Amino acid sequence: MNRMFARLLAFTLIISSVLFHPSEGDAQVNPVASDIFVKRVAGIDEDFIKGVDVSSIIALEDSGVKFYNEAGKKQDIFKTLNDAGVNYVRVRVWNDPYDSKGRGYGGGNNDIEKAIEIGKRATANNMKLLVDFHYSDFWADPAKQQAPKAWKNLNLEEKKVALYDYTKESLQAMMDEGIDIGMVQIGNETNGGLAGEKNWEAMSQLFNAGSKAVRELDSNILVALHFTNPETSGRYASIAKTLQENEVDYDVFASSYYPFWHGTLTNLTSVLKNVASAYGKQVMVAETSYTYTKEDGDGHGNTAPKDSGQTLNYPITVQGQATAVRDVIEAVANVGEAGIGVFYWEPAWIPAAPDKKLKKNQKLWEKYGSGWATSYAAEYDPEDAGHWYGGSAVDNQALFDFYGRPLSSLNVFKYVDTGSVAPLKIDEIKDVSLSVIAGEEITLPTTVQVTYNNGTSGVVRVTWDEEVVKQAIQNGVGTYEINGEVEGGGTVKLHLTIFPENFVMNSGFEENDRSMWNILYKNGTAPHTDFQNKAADAKSGNYSLHFYSGEEVNFSVEQKITGLEPGYYNLSMFLQGGDANNSDMHLYALSGDQEFKIQTSVNGWVNWSQPVVTDILVLDGTITIGASIRADGGAWGSVDDFYLYKVKDIN
């Protein structure tokens, strides 16, 4: 046996015994062999909901999309889902998702007829159905809770009757078809609205109208309410309290949880457990997903990953996706008996026509509604769908590849019961970014960080393309991409940026000698700045110039620079902070008898702004650069990393 292989196999077995076997007191369950690692989740039983929302499936199939099983044979996706451990299907229902000429709005064109078809197929494959009534004609979420067209002119009392009748008639039609309905959701992400009503008293009456319809048909069907943004402090506690005060009748408090937006799993467990214990409700995650690739399959941009505004704690791989889903399941299970399940949102919303065949996709989206919206949706939703209609923004978050073949991550729904193990391998190699100033020595890292498929991390040696490095040094200022070969196999990219020389001395306040900086406190204010040694408040390094005053913030910080070559220069800095009422903040440069400046502001902790003053003309080699910060008492923040560089000579 190859020595390296033997060592990896032994290490895999050790990790398996530590991570994937149950703890003392649990029944002994051996992890199954597979091609992904999944740590067993303790505390879930056979009734735990392992659900998916495949509302777009009929439109996709009408568009010609085919789905396959693990053996590569074409198979009904509902059977494939159930084989993978899925026991529940969620389907959204819109009242009338069609324009005046009968053309669908898209997003699956999910009216009650589509829901019945999906429900019948779910029931035939031994899965219960969650009916998700949006009570609108198209997407409902915290930003949009528009009443259906037919309800537009109804008052609240009339709307309550309409919602009750619609709910009862729709569910009765589904039950007449023999569909196994386990749960009904009254509204979708109703953080502050439902069917056009935004007042919680009115919303609560609508919730109860829907709940009443469900109870009268079958008292065994669970009634769920659905909210989102669990990361917002106090939100769920406040909503649950309001629902109790308004005597809303429901069983399940459901949350959306997307790992890249909605905070930590510890917080998710905490806020759901609070609702469960304080109000005696069951809780669940009604929507979650994670991306397995950065690629876009249909020519319509994806919601994740983005360069900013998202937290991507898992590798963007099939293994990373499986681990993300597994961890959400565990977070709900950790609530206790009240934590009843998790639904994965649109795991099959793959391209109607793969390989980014945009024109072909556009025709299919328009004809069958297999994209998130058609142009016809502008009639109902002119501000959003009317502008941004198109395809799937989550094709790279599906549990099937772009061609309908199931990913290994689909099996996470059954692997959470047993655990699964796989041969140990590198799952993700993080790209490297390096910024230097022209003329500085460039030292490339000799190792890169990797994540293994069992979730552990490490470092491995890397060899860079020396010819490209030499060429970058020779060319100077610019951005370069350098390929690296990782020891043991794999590649990595280094993004090298060479910036022009920075003429500001001690630009980030990191050096002890800060005598080149002059701080002037204005309007008789006492000193209220300090060179703070706190990396969390610095843009880079450890130090920044921090400011705070309970009375008034009013100061300037500046530096005089000499010996510059004549020419045009740009100046920038970084600024963050908050509570700055009546503020006047600007970055400035004094050259000759001219002042160059640009206004700026603060908008929250570590939300760094970077004002830039461009084309500063320097003739005599001298310039004074600085920042002026003024705001009412209570303002706080920090400035960091001033940067003055030459952009061109004088013609």
JSON list of C-alpha atoms in Angstrom, two decimals, residues 494-573:
[
{"chain": "A", "resi": 494, "resn": "LEU", "atom": "CA", "xyz": [-2.55, 35.22, -5.78]},
{"chain": "A", "resi": 495, "resn": "HIS", "atom": "CA", "xyz": [-4.05, 38.63, -6.49]},
{"chain": "A", "resi": 496, "resn": "LEU", "atom": "CA", "xyz": [-1.16, 41.09, -6.37]},
{"chain": "A", "resi": 497, "resn": "THR", "atom": "CA", "xyz": [-1.78, 44.82, -6.39]},
{"chain": "A", "resi": 498, "resn": "ILE", "atom": "CA", "xyz": [1.17, 47.21, -6.69]},
{"chain": "A", "resi": 499, "resn": "PHE", "atom": "CA", "xyz": [0.21, 50.71, -5.66]},
{"chain": "A", "resi": 500, "resn": "PRO", "atom": "CA", "xyz": [2.07, 53.93, -6.46]},
{"chain": "A", "resi": 501, "resn": "GLU", "atom": "CA", "xyz": [4.39, 55.30, -3.78]},
{"chain": "A", "resi": 502, "resn": "ASN", "atom": "CA", "xyz": [2.55, 56.80, -0.81]},
{"chain": "A", "resi": 503, "resn": "PHE", "atom": "CA", "xyz": [4.02, 60.20, 0.11]},
{"chain": "A", "resi": 504, "resn": "VAL", "atom": "CA", "xyz": [2.19, 60.44, 3.45]},
{"chain": "A", "resi": 505, "resn": "MET", "atom": "CA", "xyz": [4.53, 59.70, 6.37]},
{"chain": "A", "resi": 506, "resn": "ASN", "atom": "CA", "xyz": [3.22, 57.26, 8.97]},
{"chain": "A", "resi": 507, "resn": "SER", "atom": "CA", "xyz": [-0.01, 57.16, 6.99]},
{"chain": "A", "resi": 508, "resn": "GLY", "atom": "CA", "xyz": [-1.70, 54.60, 9.23]},
{"chain": "A", "resi": 509, "resn": "PHE", "atom": "CA", "xyz": [-0.33, 55.90, 12.57]},
{"chain": "A", "resi": 510, "resn": "GLU", "atom": "CA", "xyz": [1.45, 52.58, 13.22]},
{"chain": "A", "resi": 511, "resn": "GLU", "atom": "CA", "xyz": [4.88, 54.10, 13.98]},
{"chain": "A", "resi": 512, "resn": "ASN", "atom": "CA", "xyz": [5.52, 55.58, 17.43]},
{"chain": "A", "resi": 513, "resn": "ASP", "atom": "CA", "xyz": [6.79, 58.87, 16.01]},
{"chain": "A", "resi": 514, "resn": "ARG", "atom": "CA", "xyz": [3.64, 60.76, 15.01]},
{"chain": "A", "resi": 515, "resn": "SER", "atom": "CA", "xyz": [5.16, 64.23, 15.21]},
{"chain": "A", "resi": 516, "resn": "MET", "atom": "CA", "xyz": [4.47, 64.79, 11.51]},
{"chain": "A", "resi": 517, "resn": "TRP", "atom": "CA", "xyz": [0.74, 64.89, 12.29]},
{"chain": "A", "resi": 518, "resn": "ASN", "atom": "CA", "xyz": [-0.82, 68.10, 13.61]},
{"chain": "A", "resi": 519, "resn": "ILE", "atom": "CA", "xyz": [-4.20, 67.88, 15.36]},
{"chain": "A", "resi": 520, "resn": "LEU", "atom": "CA", "xyz": [-6.15, 71.09, 15.84]},
{"chain": "A", "resi": 521, "resn": "TYR", "atom": "CA", "xyz": [-9.22, 71.22, 18.10]},
{"chain": "A", "resi": 522, "resn": "LYS", "atom": "CA", "xyz": [-11.68, 73.89, 17.01]},
{"chain": "A", "resi": 523, "resn": "ASN", "atom": "CA", "xyz": [-14.38, 76.05, 18.58]},
{"chain": "A", "resi": 524, "resn": "GLY", "atom": "CA", "xyz": [-12.75, 75.80, 22.01]},
{"chain": "A", "resi": 525, "resn": "THR", "atom": "CA", "xyz": [-13.27, 72.05, 22.29]},
{"chain": "A", "resi": 526, "resn": "ALA", "atom": "CA", "xyz": [-11.07, 70.03, 24.61]},
{"chain": "A", "resi": 527, "resn": "PRO", "atom": "CA", "xyz": [-8.88, 67.31, 23.09]},
{"chain": "A", "resi": 528, "resn": "HIS", "atom": "CA", "xyz": [-11.08, 64.38, 22.05]},
{"chain": "A", "resi": 529, "resn": "THR", "atom": "CA", "xyz": [-8.89, 62.18, 19.85]},
{"chain": "A", "resi": 530, "resn": "ASP", "atom": "CA", "xyz": [-6.26, 59.55, 20.55]},
{"chain": "A", "resi": 531, "resn": "PHE", "atom": "CA", "xyz": [-4.02, 57.21, 18.59]},
{"chain": "A", "resi": 532, "resn": "GLN", "atom": "CA", "xyz": [-5.89, 54.09, 19.56]},
{"chain": "A", "resi": 533, "resn": "ASN", "atom": "CA", "xyz": [-4.23, 50.67, 19.64]},
{"chain": "A", "resi": 534, "resn": "LYS", "atom": "CA", "xyz": [-7.27, 48.57, 18.67]},
{"chain": "A", "resi": 535, "resn": "ALA", "atom": "CA", "xyz": [-7.22, 46.51, 15.49]},
{"chain": "A", "resi": 536, "resn": "ALA", "atom": "CA", "xyz": [-11.03, 46.23, 15.44]},
{"chain": "A", "resi": 537, "resn": "ASP", "atom": "CA", "xyz": [-11.30, 49.99, 14.90]},
{"chain": "A", "resi": 538, "resn": "ALA", "atom": "CA", "xyz": [-8.42, 50.24, 12.41]},
{"chain": "A", "resi": 539, "resn": "LYS", "atom": "CA", "xyz": [-8.69, 49.79, 8.66]},
{"chain": "A", "resi": 540, "resn": "SER", "atom": "CA", "xyz": [-5.33, 48.05, 8.67]},
{"chain": "A", "resi": 541, "resn": "GLY", "atom": "CA", "xyz": [-2.74, 47.29, 11.32]},
{"chain": "A", "resi": 542, "resn": "ASN", "atom": "CA", "xyz": [-3.51, 48.06, 14.96]},
{"chain": "A", "resi": 543, "resn": "TYR", "atom": "CA", "xyz": [-3.66, 51.84, 15.19]},
{"chain": "A", "resi": 544, "resn": "SER", "atom": "CA", "xyz": [-6.09, 54.50, 14.01]},
{"chain": "A", "resi": 545, "resn": "LEU", "atom": "CA", "xyz": [-6.92, 58.05, 15.02]},
{"chain": "A", "resi": 546, "resn": "HIS", "atom": "CA", "xyz": [-10.00, 57.57, 17.19]},
{"chain": "A", "resi": 547, "resn": "PHE", "atom": "CA", "xyz": [-12.41, 60.35, 18.11]},
{"chain": "A", "resi": 548, "resn": "TYR", "atom": "CA", "xyz": [-15.28, 60.76, 20.55]},
{"chain": "A", "resi": 549, "resn": "SER", "atom": "CA", "xyz": [-16.82, 63.62, 22.50]},
{"chain": "A", "resi": 550, "resn": "GLY", "atom": "CA", "xyz": [-19.98, 63.90, 24.55]},
{"chain": "A", "resi": 551, "resn": "GLU", "atom": "CA", "xyz": [-20.02, 67.65, 23.92]},
{"chain": "A", "resi": 552, "resn": "GLU", "atom": "CA", "xyz": [-18.92, 68.34, 20.34]},
{"chain": "A", "resi": 553, "resn": "VAL", "atom": "CA", "xyz": [-16.58, 66.67, 17.87]},
{"chain": "A", "resi": 554, "resn": "ASN", "atom": "CA", "xyz": [-14.65, 69.36, 16.02]},
{"chain": "A", "resi": 555, "resn": "PHE", "atom": "CA", "xyz": [-11.07, 68.84, 14.93]},
{"chain": "A", "resi": 556, "resn": "SER", "atom": "CA", "xyz": [-8.75, 68.57, 11.98]},
{"chain": "A", "resi": 557, "resn": "VAL", "atom": "CA", "xyz": [-5.72, 66.32, 11.50]},
{"chain": "A", "resi": 558, "resn": "GLU", "atom": "CA", "xyz": [-3.15, 67.28, 8.89]},
{"chain": "A", "resi": 559, "resn": "GLN", "atom": "CA", "xyz": [0.37, 66.76, 7.63]},
{"chain": "A", "resi": 560, "resn": "LYS", "atom": "CA", "xyz": [2.64, 68.98, 5.53]},
{"chain": "A", "resi": 561, "resn": "ILE", "atom": "CA", "xyz": [4.54, 67.14, 2.82]},
{"chain": "A", "resi": 562, "resn": "THR", "atom": "CA", "xyz": [7.49, 68.61, 0.93]},
{"chain": "A", "resi": 563, "resn": "GLY", "atom": "CA", "xyz": [9.86, 67.57, -1.81]},
{"chain": "A", "resi": 564, "resn": "LEU", "atom": "CA", "xyz": [7.21, 66.37, -4.24]},
{"chain": "A", "resi": 565, "resn": "GLU", "atom": "CA", "xyz": [7.74, 66.39, -7.98]},
{"chain": "A", "resi": 566, "resn": "PRO", "atom": "CA", "xyz": [5.42, 68.77, -9.87]},
{"chain": "A", "resi": 567, "resn": "GLY", "atom": "CA", "xyz": [2.34, 66.99, -11.15]},
{"chain": "A", "resi": 568, "resn": "TYR", "atom": "CA", "xyz": [-1.17, 65.81, -10.33]},
{"chain": "A", "resi": 569, "resn": "TYR", "atom": "CA", "xyz": [-1.88, 63.75, -7.21]},
{"chain": "A", "resi": 570, "resn": "ASN", "atom": "CA", "xyz": [-4.78, 61.84, -5.67]},
{"chain": "A", "resi": 571, "resn": "LEU", "atom": "CA", "xyz": [-5.50, 61.74, -1.95]},
{"chain": "A", "resi": 572, "resn": "SER", "atom": "CA", "xyz": [-7.65, 59.26, 0.00]},
{"chain": "A", "resi": 573, "resn": "MET", "atom": "CA", "xyz": [-8.30, 58.08, 3.52]}
]
